[in-house]
Short mmCIF file of C-alpha atoms and ligand atoms in Angstrom, two decimals:
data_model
loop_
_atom_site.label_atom_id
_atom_site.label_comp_id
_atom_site.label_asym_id
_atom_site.label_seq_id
_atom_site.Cartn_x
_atom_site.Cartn_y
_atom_site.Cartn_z
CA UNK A 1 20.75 43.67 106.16
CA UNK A 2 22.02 47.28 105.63
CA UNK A 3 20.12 49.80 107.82
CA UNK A 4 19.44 52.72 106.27
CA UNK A 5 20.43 55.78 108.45
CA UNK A 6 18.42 58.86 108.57
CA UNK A 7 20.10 60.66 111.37
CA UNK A 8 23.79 61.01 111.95
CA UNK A 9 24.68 64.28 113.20
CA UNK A 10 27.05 65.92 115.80
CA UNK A 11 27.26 64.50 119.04
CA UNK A 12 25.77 67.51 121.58
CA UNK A 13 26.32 67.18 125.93
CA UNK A 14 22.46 66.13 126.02
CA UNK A 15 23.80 62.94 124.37
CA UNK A 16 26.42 62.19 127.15
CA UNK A 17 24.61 60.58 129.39
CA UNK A 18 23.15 57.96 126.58
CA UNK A 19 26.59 57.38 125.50
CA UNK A 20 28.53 56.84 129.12
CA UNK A 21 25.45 53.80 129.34
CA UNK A 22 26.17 52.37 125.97
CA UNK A 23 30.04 52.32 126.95
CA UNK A 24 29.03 50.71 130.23
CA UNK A 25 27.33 48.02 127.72
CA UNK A 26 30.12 48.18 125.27
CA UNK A 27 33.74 48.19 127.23
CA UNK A 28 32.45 46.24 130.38
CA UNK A 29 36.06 45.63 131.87
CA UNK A 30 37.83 47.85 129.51
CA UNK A 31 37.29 51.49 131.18
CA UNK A 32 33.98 52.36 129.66
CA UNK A 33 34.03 56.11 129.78
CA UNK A 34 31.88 57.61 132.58
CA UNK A 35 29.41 60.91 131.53
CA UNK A 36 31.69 63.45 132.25
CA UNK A 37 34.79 61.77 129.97
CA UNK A 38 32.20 62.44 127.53
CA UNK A 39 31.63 66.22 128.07
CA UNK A 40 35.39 66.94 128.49
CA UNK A 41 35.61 65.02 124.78
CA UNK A 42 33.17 67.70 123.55
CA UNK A 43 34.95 70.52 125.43
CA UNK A 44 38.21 69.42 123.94
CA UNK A 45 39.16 71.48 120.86
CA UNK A 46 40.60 69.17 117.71
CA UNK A 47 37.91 66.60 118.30
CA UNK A 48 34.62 66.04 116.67
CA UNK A 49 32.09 63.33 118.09
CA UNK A 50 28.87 62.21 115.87
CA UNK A 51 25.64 60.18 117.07
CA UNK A 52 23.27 57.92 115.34
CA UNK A 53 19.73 58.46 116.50
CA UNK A 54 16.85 55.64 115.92
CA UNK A 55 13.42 57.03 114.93
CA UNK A 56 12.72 57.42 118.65
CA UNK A 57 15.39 59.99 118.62
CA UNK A 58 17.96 57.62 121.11
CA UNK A 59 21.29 57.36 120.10
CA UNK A 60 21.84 53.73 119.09
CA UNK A 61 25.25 54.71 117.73
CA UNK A 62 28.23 56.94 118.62
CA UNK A 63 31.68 57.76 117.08
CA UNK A 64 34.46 60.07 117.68
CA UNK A 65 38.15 61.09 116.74
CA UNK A 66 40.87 63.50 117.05
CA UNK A 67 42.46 65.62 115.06
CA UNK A 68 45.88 65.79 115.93
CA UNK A 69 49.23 68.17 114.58
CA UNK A 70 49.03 70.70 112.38
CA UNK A 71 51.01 71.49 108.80
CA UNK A 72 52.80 68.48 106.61
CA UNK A 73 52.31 66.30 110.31
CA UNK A 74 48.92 66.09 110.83
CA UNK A 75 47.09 63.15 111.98
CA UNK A 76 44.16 61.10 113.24
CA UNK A 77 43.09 58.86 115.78
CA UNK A 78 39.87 57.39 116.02
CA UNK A 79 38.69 57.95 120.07
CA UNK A 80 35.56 55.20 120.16
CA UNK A 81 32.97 53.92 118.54
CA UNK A 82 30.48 51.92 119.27
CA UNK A 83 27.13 50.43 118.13
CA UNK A 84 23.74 49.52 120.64
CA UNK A 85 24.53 45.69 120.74
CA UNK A 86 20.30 45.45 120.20
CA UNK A 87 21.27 47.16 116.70
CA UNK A 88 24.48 45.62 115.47
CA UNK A 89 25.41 44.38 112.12
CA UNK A 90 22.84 47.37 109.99
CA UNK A 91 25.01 49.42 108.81
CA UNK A 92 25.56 51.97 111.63
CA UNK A 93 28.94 51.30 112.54
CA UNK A 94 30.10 51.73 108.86
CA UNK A 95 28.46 54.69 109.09
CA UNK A 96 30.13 56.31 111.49
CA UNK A 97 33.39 55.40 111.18
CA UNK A 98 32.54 56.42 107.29
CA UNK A 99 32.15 60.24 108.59
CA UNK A 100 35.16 59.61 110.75
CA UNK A 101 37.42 59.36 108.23
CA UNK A 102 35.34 62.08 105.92
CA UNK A 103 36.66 64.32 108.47
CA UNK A 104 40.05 62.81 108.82
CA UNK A 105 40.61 63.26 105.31
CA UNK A 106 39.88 66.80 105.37
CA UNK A 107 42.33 67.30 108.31
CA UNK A 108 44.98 64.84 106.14
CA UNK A 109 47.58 62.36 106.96
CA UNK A 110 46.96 58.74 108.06
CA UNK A 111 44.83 57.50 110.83
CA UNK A 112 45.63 55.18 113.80
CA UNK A 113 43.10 53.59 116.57
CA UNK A 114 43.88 50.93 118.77
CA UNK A 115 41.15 47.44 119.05
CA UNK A 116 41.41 44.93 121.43
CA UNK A 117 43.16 41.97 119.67
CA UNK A 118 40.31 39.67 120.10
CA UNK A 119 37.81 42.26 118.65
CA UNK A 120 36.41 40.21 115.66
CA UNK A 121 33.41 42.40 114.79
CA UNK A 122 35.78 45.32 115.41
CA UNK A 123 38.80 44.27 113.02
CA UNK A 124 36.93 43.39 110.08
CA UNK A 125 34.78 46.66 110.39
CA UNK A 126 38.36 48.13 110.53
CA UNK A 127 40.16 46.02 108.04
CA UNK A 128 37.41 46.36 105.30
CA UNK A 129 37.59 50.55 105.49
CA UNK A 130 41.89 49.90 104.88
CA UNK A 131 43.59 49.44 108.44
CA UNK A 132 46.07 47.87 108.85
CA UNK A 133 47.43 46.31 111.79
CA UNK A 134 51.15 47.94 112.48
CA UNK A 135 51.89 47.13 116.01
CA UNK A 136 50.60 45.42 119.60
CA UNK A 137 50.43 47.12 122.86
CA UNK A 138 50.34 44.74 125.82
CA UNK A 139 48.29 44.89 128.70
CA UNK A 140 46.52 47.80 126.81
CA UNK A 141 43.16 47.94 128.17
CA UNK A 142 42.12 48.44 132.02
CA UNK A 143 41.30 46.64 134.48
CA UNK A 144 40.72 43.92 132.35
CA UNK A 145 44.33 43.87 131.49
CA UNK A 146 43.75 42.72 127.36
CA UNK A 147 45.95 43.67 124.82
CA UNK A 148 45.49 46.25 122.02
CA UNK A 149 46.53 46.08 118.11
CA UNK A 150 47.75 49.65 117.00
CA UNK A 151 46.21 50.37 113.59
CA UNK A 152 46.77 52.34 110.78
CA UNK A 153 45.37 53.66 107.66
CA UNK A 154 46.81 55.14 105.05
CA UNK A 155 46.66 59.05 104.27
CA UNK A 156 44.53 59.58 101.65
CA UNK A 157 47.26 60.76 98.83
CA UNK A 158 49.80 58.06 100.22
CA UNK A 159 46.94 55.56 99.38
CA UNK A 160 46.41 56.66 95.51
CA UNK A 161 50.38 57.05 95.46
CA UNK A 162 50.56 53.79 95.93
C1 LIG B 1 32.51 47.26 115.90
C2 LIG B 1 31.08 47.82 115.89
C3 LIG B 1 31.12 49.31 116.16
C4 LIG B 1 30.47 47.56 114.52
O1 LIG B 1 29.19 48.21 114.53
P1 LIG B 1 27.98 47.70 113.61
O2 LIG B 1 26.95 48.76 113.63
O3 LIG B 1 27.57 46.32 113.97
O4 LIG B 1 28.74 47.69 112.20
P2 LIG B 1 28.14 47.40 110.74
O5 LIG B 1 26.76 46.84 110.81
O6 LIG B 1 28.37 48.62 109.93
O7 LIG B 1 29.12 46.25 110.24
C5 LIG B 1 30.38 46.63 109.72
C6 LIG B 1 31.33 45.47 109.62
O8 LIG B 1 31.70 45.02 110.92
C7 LIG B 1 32.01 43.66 110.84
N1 LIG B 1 31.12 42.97 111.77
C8 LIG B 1 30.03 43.45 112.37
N2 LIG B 1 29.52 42.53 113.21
C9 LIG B 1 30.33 41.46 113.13
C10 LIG B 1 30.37 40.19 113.76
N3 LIG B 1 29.46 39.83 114.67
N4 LIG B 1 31.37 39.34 113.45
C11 LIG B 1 32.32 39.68 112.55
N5 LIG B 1 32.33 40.88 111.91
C12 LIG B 1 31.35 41.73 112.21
C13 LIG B 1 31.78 43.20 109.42
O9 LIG B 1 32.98 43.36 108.70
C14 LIG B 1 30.77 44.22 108.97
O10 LIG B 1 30.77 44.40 107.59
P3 LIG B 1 29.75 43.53 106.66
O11 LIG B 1 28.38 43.83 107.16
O12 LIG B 1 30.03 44.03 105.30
O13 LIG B 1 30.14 42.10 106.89
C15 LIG B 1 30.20 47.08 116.95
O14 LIG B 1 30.39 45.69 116.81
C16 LIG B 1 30.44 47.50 118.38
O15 LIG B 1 29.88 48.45 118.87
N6 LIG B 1 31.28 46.75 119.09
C17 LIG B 1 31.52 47.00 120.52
C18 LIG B 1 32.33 48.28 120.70
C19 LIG B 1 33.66 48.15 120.02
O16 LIG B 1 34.30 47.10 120.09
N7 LIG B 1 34.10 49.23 119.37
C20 LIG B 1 35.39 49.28 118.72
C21 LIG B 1 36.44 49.59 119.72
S1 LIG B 1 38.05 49.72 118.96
#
């Protein structure tokens, strides 16, 4: 069932150390990002970072991409994003990655990510919103050593070109 949600707003430093213990959940094996990974990210310039808050006011959900290039070159990549496992499969992760590419498409040209290649949840969250898979990267993902689908979506004119 679809979650409705009320709160998805800019990701501030106060929500750093929530996020660094829902990565530790999340990418167990994979290099969850620590706190302070999290407060460079919001340092960074070219990068904007959104949170989903419960009614409690914790982040259950967080989200974040760059902005990368500038003139007719420009393009995305999706950072992270990531979903409390105790509130999977409402909504929030479409959500998210739905401002994601909001902003994206503002900024133009396509968008790429990378997913471990045994991500189900992950691919067909991906999939669904119009990634495609266009390359693997082997041994992506430390220490765990998995391996990582490059994906891409379309810009938004070179998808209503087609
Ligand atoms: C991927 C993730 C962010 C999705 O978050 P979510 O809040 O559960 O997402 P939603 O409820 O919006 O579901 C969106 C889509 O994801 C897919 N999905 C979600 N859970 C799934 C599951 N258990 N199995 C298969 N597909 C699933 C479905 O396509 C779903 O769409 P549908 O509801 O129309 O079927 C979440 O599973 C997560 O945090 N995973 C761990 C972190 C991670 O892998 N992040 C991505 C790194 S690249």
């Amino acid at each position: 069932m679809t979650e409705i949600v009320h709160r998805l707003e800019p990701m501030t430093h106060a929500d750093a150390a929530r996020c660094a213990e829902l990565e530790r959940a999340l990418f167990d094996g994979d290099g969850p990002w620590p706190e302070p990974a999290f407060h460079a990210e919001l340092d960074a310039p070219h990068v904007r970072y959104f949170v989903v808050r419960g009614d409690d006011g914790v982040v259950v959900g967080y989200a974040g991409i760059g902005l990368l290039g500038s003139g007719p070159n420009v393009e995305s990549e999706v950072h992270t994003i990531g979903t409390d496992p105790a509130r999977r499969g409402r909504g929030i992760g479409t959500a998210l990655l739905h401002e994601l590419l909001r902003v994206a498409d503002r900024h133009g040209g396509p968008v790429f990510l990378e997913v471990r290649t045994d991500n189900e949840p992950a691919l067909a969250l991906y999939r669904r919103e119009g990634f495609e898979i266009v390359g693997t990267r082997k041994k992506y993902y430390q220490p765990s050593g998995a391996d990582a689908f490059t994906m891409r979506r379309p810009a938004r004119d070179e998808e209503t070109a087609r």
